[in-house]
């Protein structure tokens, strides 16, 4: 359990972003704390990735106000102890081996059976699922208060999905985590909050039934 001294809070307020042909986000507000696992749902193009990148600081917003533990953070990504971000695309150099990547990030295998099997394997020789699992592992194991995961279940085998769910739940003991993925069932398996991007806005929903009412699932 988290104690009061271990609780960290992030607030993203009045987030607005327009592209040349479309307004994507308009006055979006999000508050999350360590221990939260927020499912972030929405149709393609509704702004899920845009919102995460703005919070992380790697994408310029038309307007934003980001606070972490009451401190304004313009570019949170410059402080890796605060926040980490898993992009939807691969980000590890294919020429490296797993052990080299782990050493670079300062992260041990921690007895993870999948990581141990990949330990001496070169990234370029991995399947898409193996590579994705390694990326998810790196982001979740980084010593940061918050983790933003964009499509963490993409390419994963059923076993890898199961272990990723367990990893998310374990790391949420010390982190606040956003999970955006179209595999909604797997996301709901781990989430304790449900968020939906729709019509440029972010809604917090009570349960899966509200996702149906909003037309996200049938």
mmCIF file of C-alpha atoms in Angstrom:
data_model
loop_
_atom_site.group_PDB
_atom_site.id
_atom_site.type_symbol
_atom_site.label_atom_id
_atom_site.label_comp_id
_atom_site.label_asym_id
_atom_site.label_seq_id
_atom_site.Cartn_x
_atom_site.Cartn_y
_atom_site.Cartn_z
ATOM 1 C CA UNK A 1 0.000 0.000 0.000
ATOM 2 C CA UNK A 2 1.059 3.570 -0.690
ATOM 3 C CA UNK A 3 1.597 5.855 2.255
ATOM 4 C CA UNK A 4 0.791 9.561 2.175
ATOM 5 C CA UNK A 5 4.500 10.302 1.741
ATOM 6 C CA UNK A 6 4.636 8.135 -1.381
ATOM 7 C CA UNK A 7 1.644 9.593 -3.185
ATOM 8 C CA UNK A 8 2.438 11.723 -6.236
ATOM 9 C CA UNK A 9 -0.124 13.653 -8.256
ATOM 10 C CA UNK A 10 -0.119 14.863 -11.847
ATOM 11 C CA UNK A 11 -2.631 17.366 -13.193
ATOM 12 C CA UNK A 12 -3.046 18.202 -16.875
ATOM 13 C CA UNK A 13 -5.342 21.203 -17.188
ATOM 14 C CA UNK A 14 -6.917 23.091 -20.107
ATOM 15 C CA UNK A 15 -5.132 20.964 -22.715
ATOM 16 C CA UNK A 16 -5.952 22.179 -26.216
ATOM 17 C CA UNK A 17 -4.472 21.117 -29.531
ATOM 18 C CA UNK A 18 -5.514 21.704 -33.138
ATOM 19 C CA UNK A 19 -3.943 20.393 -36.314
ATOM 20 C CA UNK A 20 -4.387 22.300 -39.595
ATOM 21 C CA UNK A 21 -7.607 20.498 -40.513
ATOM 22 C CA UNK A 22 -8.921 19.387 -37.109
ATOM 23 C CA UNK A 23 -9.336 20.461 -33.490
ATOM 24 C CA UNK A 24 -8.328 17.376 -31.499
ATOM 25 C CA UNK A 25 -8.330 18.472 -27.854
ATOM 26 C CA UNK A 26 -10.273 21.318 -26.288
ATOM 27 C CA UNK A 27 -9.901 22.187 -22.603
ATOM 28 C CA UNK A 28 -9.073 18.638 -21.520
ATOM 29 C CA UNK A 29 -8.475 18.030 -17.807
ATOM 30 C CA UNK A 30 -6.874 14.953 -16.249
ATOM 31 C CA UNK A 31 -5.782 14.278 -12.682
ATOM 32 C CA UNK A 32 -4.004 11.076 -11.714
ATOM 33 C CA UNK A 33 -2.035 9.845 -8.728
ATOM 34 C CA UNK A 34 0.255 6.962 -7.913
ATOM 35 C CA UNK A 35 -1.797 3.805 -7.600
ATOM 36 C CA UNK A 36 -4.122 4.786 -10.452
ATOM 37 C CA UNK A 37 -4.277 2.635 -13.584
ATOM 38 C CA UNK A 38 -6.260 4.727 -16.045
ATOM 39 C CA UNK A 39 -7.726 3.031 -19.108
ATOM 40 C CA UNK A 40 -7.656 5.579 -21.935
ATOM 41 C CA UNK A 41 -10.122 4.672 -24.683
ATOM 42 C CA UNK A 42 -11.232 6.418 -27.841
ATOM 43 C CA UNK A 43 -11.635 5.914 -31.561
ATOM 44 C CA UNK A 44 -8.676 6.473 -33.871
ATOM 45 C CA UNK A 45 -8.000 10.167 -34.286
ATOM 46 C CA UNK A 46 -9.703 11.283 -31.069
ATOM 47 C CA UNK A 47 -6.443 12.435 -29.487
ATOM 48 C CA UNK A 48 -5.233 9.646 -27.191
ATOM 49 C CA UNK A 49 -1.646 9.756 -28.433
ATOM 50 C CA UNK A 50 -1.736 13.536 -28.715
ATOM 51 C CA UNK A 51 -2.794 13.871 -25.078
ATOM 52 C CA UNK A 52 -0.091 11.517 -23.830
ATOM 53 C CA UNK A 53 2.652 13.244 -25.806
ATOM 54 C CA UNK A 54 1.539 16.663 -24.566
ATOM 55 C CA UNK A 55 1.585 15.466 -20.949
ATOM 56 C CA UNK A 56 5.021 13.921 -21.528
ATOM 57 C CA UNK A 57 6.189 17.158 -23.121
ATOM 58 C CA UNK A 58 7.318 15.844 -26.511
ATOM 59 C CA UNK A 59 4.473 17.534 -28.429
ATOM 60 C CA UNK A 60 3.666 21.227 -28.330
ATOM 61 C CA UNK A 61 0.110 22.088 -27.315
ATOM 62 C CA UNK A 62 -1.816 25.202 -28.233
ATOM 63 C CA UNK A 63 -2.374 25.515 -24.501
ATOM 64 C CA UNK A 64 -1.508 23.345 -21.525
ATOM 65 C CA UNK A 65 -0.861 23.544 -17.822
ATOM 66 C CA UNK A 66 0.910 20.512 -16.363
ATOM 67 C CA UNK A 67 1.640 20.179 -12.658
ATOM 68 C CA UNK A 68 3.378 17.307 -10.914
ATOM 69 C CA UNK A 69 3.236 17.460 -7.137
ATOM 70 C CA UNK A 70 2.125 21.097 -7.330
ATOM 71 C CA UNK A 71 5.074 22.126 -9.517
ATOM 72 C CA UNK A 72 4.565 23.427 -13.051
ATOM 73 C CA UNK A 73 6.321 21.223 -15.606
ATOM 74 C CA UNK A 74 6.679 22.570 -19.142
ATOM 75 C CA UNK A 75 8.648 19.599 -20.478
ATOM 76 C CA UNK A 76 8.257 16.724 -18.033
ATOM 77 C CA UNK A 77 10.304 14.380 -20.236
ATOM 78 C CA UNK A 78 13.474 16.263 -19.246
ATOM 79 C CA UNK A 79 13.043 14.852 -15.728
ATOM 80 C CA UNK A 80 13.030 11.055 -16.151
ATOM 81 C CA UNK A 81 12.345 10.528 -12.459
ATOM 82 C CA UNK A 82 8.903 12.099 -12.997
ATOM 83 C CA UNK A 83 7.446 10.430 -16.070
ATOM 84 C CA UNK A 84 8.111 7.848 -18.790
ATOM 85 C CA UNK A 85 6.332 7.280 -22.099
ATOM 86 C CA UNK A 86 5.895 4.208 -24.287
ATOM 87 C CA UNK A 87 5.254 5.320 -27.879
ATOM 88 C CA UNK A 88 3.127 3.195 -30.187
ATOM 89 C CA UNK A 89 6.157 2.661 -32.451
ATOM 90 C CA UNK A 90 9.369 0.760 -31.715
ATOM 91 C CA UNK A 91 12.108 2.870 -30.143
ATOM 92 C CA UNK A 92 14.991 0.497 -29.341
ATOM 93 C CA UNK A 93 17.967 0.361 -31.707
ATOM 94 C CA UNK A 94 17.838 -2.951 -33.633
ATOM 95 C CA UNK A 95 21.609 -3.371 -33.402
ATOM 96 C CA UNK A 96 21.630 -3.806 -29.628
ATOM 97 C CA UNK A 97 21.161 -6.906 -27.491
ATOM 98 C CA UNK A 98 18.693 -7.092 -24.624
ATOM 99 C CA UNK A 99 21.435 -7.128 -21.981
ATOM 100 C CA UNK A 100 22.968 -3.987 -23.511
ATOM 101 C CA UNK A 101 19.625 -2.205 -23.472
ATOM 102 C CA UNK A 102 18.986 -3.197 -19.855
ATOM 103 C CA UNK A 103 22.445 -1.964 -18.850
ATOM 104 C CA UNK A 104 21.870 1.305 -20.702
ATOM 105 C CA UNK A 105 18.634 1.902 -18.815
ATOM 106 C CA UNK A 106 20.056 0.596 -15.530
ATOM 107 C CA UNK A 107 17.283 -1.978 -15.235
ATOM 108 C CA UNK A 108 17.837 -5.593 -14.063
ATOM 109 C CA UNK A 109 15.943 -8.612 -15.480
ATOM 110 C CA UNK A 110 14.310 -9.077 -12.037
ATOM 111 C CA UNK A 111 13.649 -12.756 -12.717
ATOM 112 C CA UNK A 112 11.250 -12.024 -15.601
ATOM 113 C CA UNK A 113 11.223 -15.279 -17.590
ATOM 114 C CA UNK A 114 10.579 -13.592 -20.949
ATOM 115 C CA UNK A 115 13.346 -11.030 -20.458
ATOM 116 C CA UNK A 116 15.755 -13.755 -19.325
ATOM 117 C CA UNK A 117 15.057 -15.751 -22.503
ATOM 118 C CA UNK A 118 15.785 -12.632 -24.560
ATOM 119 C CA UNK A 119 18.810 -11.603 -22.504
ATOM 120 C CA UNK A 120 21.490 -12.363 -25.129
ATOM 121 C CA UNK A 121 19.270 -11.867 -28.162
ATOM 122 C CA UNK A 122 19.798 -9.027 -30.625
ATOM 123 C CA UNK A 123 16.810 -6.731 -31.130
ATOM 124 C CA UNK A 124 16.937 -7.198 -34.909
ATOM 125 C CA UNK A 125 16.388 -10.959 -34.537
ATOM 126 C CA UNK A 126 13.354 -10.632 -32.261
ATOM 127 C CA UNK A 127 9.730 -11.015 -33.248
ATOM 128 C CA UNK A 128 7.587 -7.880 -33.062
ATOM 129 C CA UNK A 129 6.004 -9.237 -29.877
ATOM 130 C CA UNK A 130 9.340 -9.908 -28.168
ATOM 131 C CA UNK A 131 10.564 -6.451 -29.047
ATOM 132 C CA UNK A 132 7.350 -4.864 -27.795
ATOM 133 C CA UNK A 133 7.465 -6.757 -24.512
ATOM 134 C CA UNK A 134 11.016 -5.556 -23.905
ATOM 135 C CA UNK A 135 9.942 -1.966 -24.583
ATOM 136 C CA UNK A 136 6.997 -2.224 -22.189
ATOM 137 C CA UNK A 137 9.273 -3.771 -19.557
ATOM 138 C CA UNK A 138 11.799 -0.936 -19.876
ATOM 139 C CA UNK A 139 9.211 1.825 -19.536
ATOM 140 C CA UNK A 140 7.407 0.236 -16.602
ATOM 141 C CA UNK A 141 10.608 -0.606 -14.732
ATOM 142 C CA UNK A 142 12.055 2.896 -15.036
ATOM 143 C CA UNK A 143 12.128 4.752 -11.715
ATOM 144 C CA UNK A 144 9.453 7.322 -12.541
ATOM 145 C CA UNK A 145 6.301 8.396 -10.717
ATOM 146 C CA UNK A 146 4.122 8.070 -13.837
ATOM 147 C CA UNK A 147 4.095 5.898 -16.968
ATOM 148 C CA UNK A 148 2.134 6.592 -20.154
ATOM 149 C CA UNK A 149 1.615 3.468 -22.271
ATOM 150 C CA UNK A 150 0.474 3.813 -25.882
ATOM 151 C CA UNK A 151 -0.603 0.414 -27.265
ATOM 152 C CA UNK A 152 1.421 -1.757 -24.859
ATOM 153 C CA UNK A 153 -0.385 -4.959 -25.923
ATOM 154 C CA UNK A 154 0.327 -4.529 -29.642
ATOM 155 C CA UNK A 155 2.015 -7.604 -31.201
ATOM 156 C CA UNK A 156 2.071 -9.506 -27.890
ATOM 157 C CA UNK A 157 1.336 -13.224 -27.601
ATOM 158 C CA UNK A 158 -1.303 -14.368 -25.081
ATOM 159 C CA UNK A 159 1.440 -15.265 -22.560
ATOM 160 C CA UNK A 160 3.098 -11.877 -22.999
ATOM 161 C CA UNK A 161 -0.254 -10.120 -22.576
ATOM 162 C CA UNK A 162 -0.860 -11.984 -19.329
ATOM 163 C CA UNK A 163 2.577 -11.052 -17.992
ATOM 164 C CA UNK A 164 2.176 -7.451 -19.118
ATOM 165 C CA UNK A 165 -1.090 -7.213 -17.183
ATOM 166 C CA UNK A 166 0.700 -8.535 -14.091
ATOM 167 C CA UNK A 167 3.600 -6.138 -14.623
ATOM 168 C CA UNK A 168 1.285 -3.123 -14.920
ATOM 169 C CA UNK A 169 -0.539 -4.050 -11.724
ATOM 170 C CA UNK A 170 2.720 -4.614 -9.865
ATOM 171 C CA UNK A 171 4.288 -1.319 -10.974
ATOM 172 C CA UNK A 172 1.105 0.610 -10.143
ATOM 173 C CA UNK A 173 1.934 0.073 -6.474
ATOM 174 C CA UNK A 174 4.464 2.884 -6.931
ATOM 175 C CA UNK A 175 3.310 4.613 -10.120
ATOM 176 C CA UNK A 176 0.337 6.225 -11.781
ATOM 177 C CA UNK A 177 -0.190 4.576 -15.173
ATOM 178 C CA UNK A 178 -2.201 5.432 -18.286
ATOM 179 C CA UNK A 179 -2.931 2.519 -20.640
ATOM 180 C CA UNK A 180 -4.226 3.303 -24.134
ATOM 181 C CA UNK A 181 -4.901 0.247 -26.287
ATOM 182 C CA UNK A 182 -7.658 -1.086 -28.546
ATOM 183 C CA UNK A 183 -7.556 -4.426 -26.701
ATOM 184 C CA UNK A 184 -10.129 -3.024 -24.319
ATOM 185 C CA UNK A 185 -10.698 -6.267 -22.449
ATOM 186 C CA UNK A 186 -7.044 -6.517 -21.448
ATOM 187 C CA UNK A 187 -6.994 -2.847 -20.461
ATOM 188 C CA UNK A 188 -10.106 -3.271 -18.308
ATOM 189 C CA UNK A 189 -8.496 -6.289 -16.635
ATOM 190 C CA UNK A 190 -5.946 -3.983 -15.000
ATOM 191 C CA UNK A 191 -7.604 -0.556 -14.835
ATOM 192 C CA UNK A 192 -9.191 1.008 -11.762
ATOM 193 C CA UNK A 193 -10.323 4.092 -13.697
ATOM 194 C CA UNK A 194 -11.908 4.405 -17.150
ATOM 195 C CA UNK A 195 -11.350 7.461 -19.375
ATOM 196 C CA UNK A 196 -12.837 8.070 -22.823
ATOM 197 C CA UNK A 197 -11.661 10.558 -25.448
ATOM 198 C CA UNK A 198 -14.605 11.784 -27.499
ATOM 199 C CA UNK A 199 -15.564 15.034 -29.244
ATOM 200 C CA UNK A 200 -12.316 16.777 -28.234
ATOM 201 C CA UNK A 201 -13.034 16.081 -24.553
ATOM 202 C CA UNK A 202 -12.052 13.557 -21.890
ATOM 203 C CA UNK A 203 -14.779 11.800 -19.903
ATOM 204 C CA UNK A 204 -14.375 9.673 -16.784
ATOM 205 C CA UNK A 205 -16.769 6.723 -16.810
ATOM 206 C CA UNK A 206 -18.002 4.504 -14.017
ATOM 207 C CA UNK A 207 -17.893 1.134 -15.703
ATOM 208 C CA UNK A 208 -17.910 -0.920 -18.898
ATOM 209 C CA UNK A 209 -21.630 -0.294 -19.365
ATOM 210 C CA UNK A 210 -20.949 3.405 -19.786
ATOM 211 C CA UNK A 211 -18.447 2.559 -22.519
ATOM 212 C CA UNK A 212 -21.330 0.884 -24.337
ATOM 213 C CA UNK A 213 -23.631 3.837 -23.701
ATOM 214 C CA UNK A 214 -21.018 6.158 -25.205
ATOM 215 C CA UNK A 215 -20.777 3.923 -28.277
ATOM 216 C CA UNK A 216 -17.170 2.814 -27.816
ATOM 217 C CA UNK A 217 -17.997 -0.893 -27.523
ATOM 218 C CA UNK A 218 -21.047 -2.876 -28.602
#
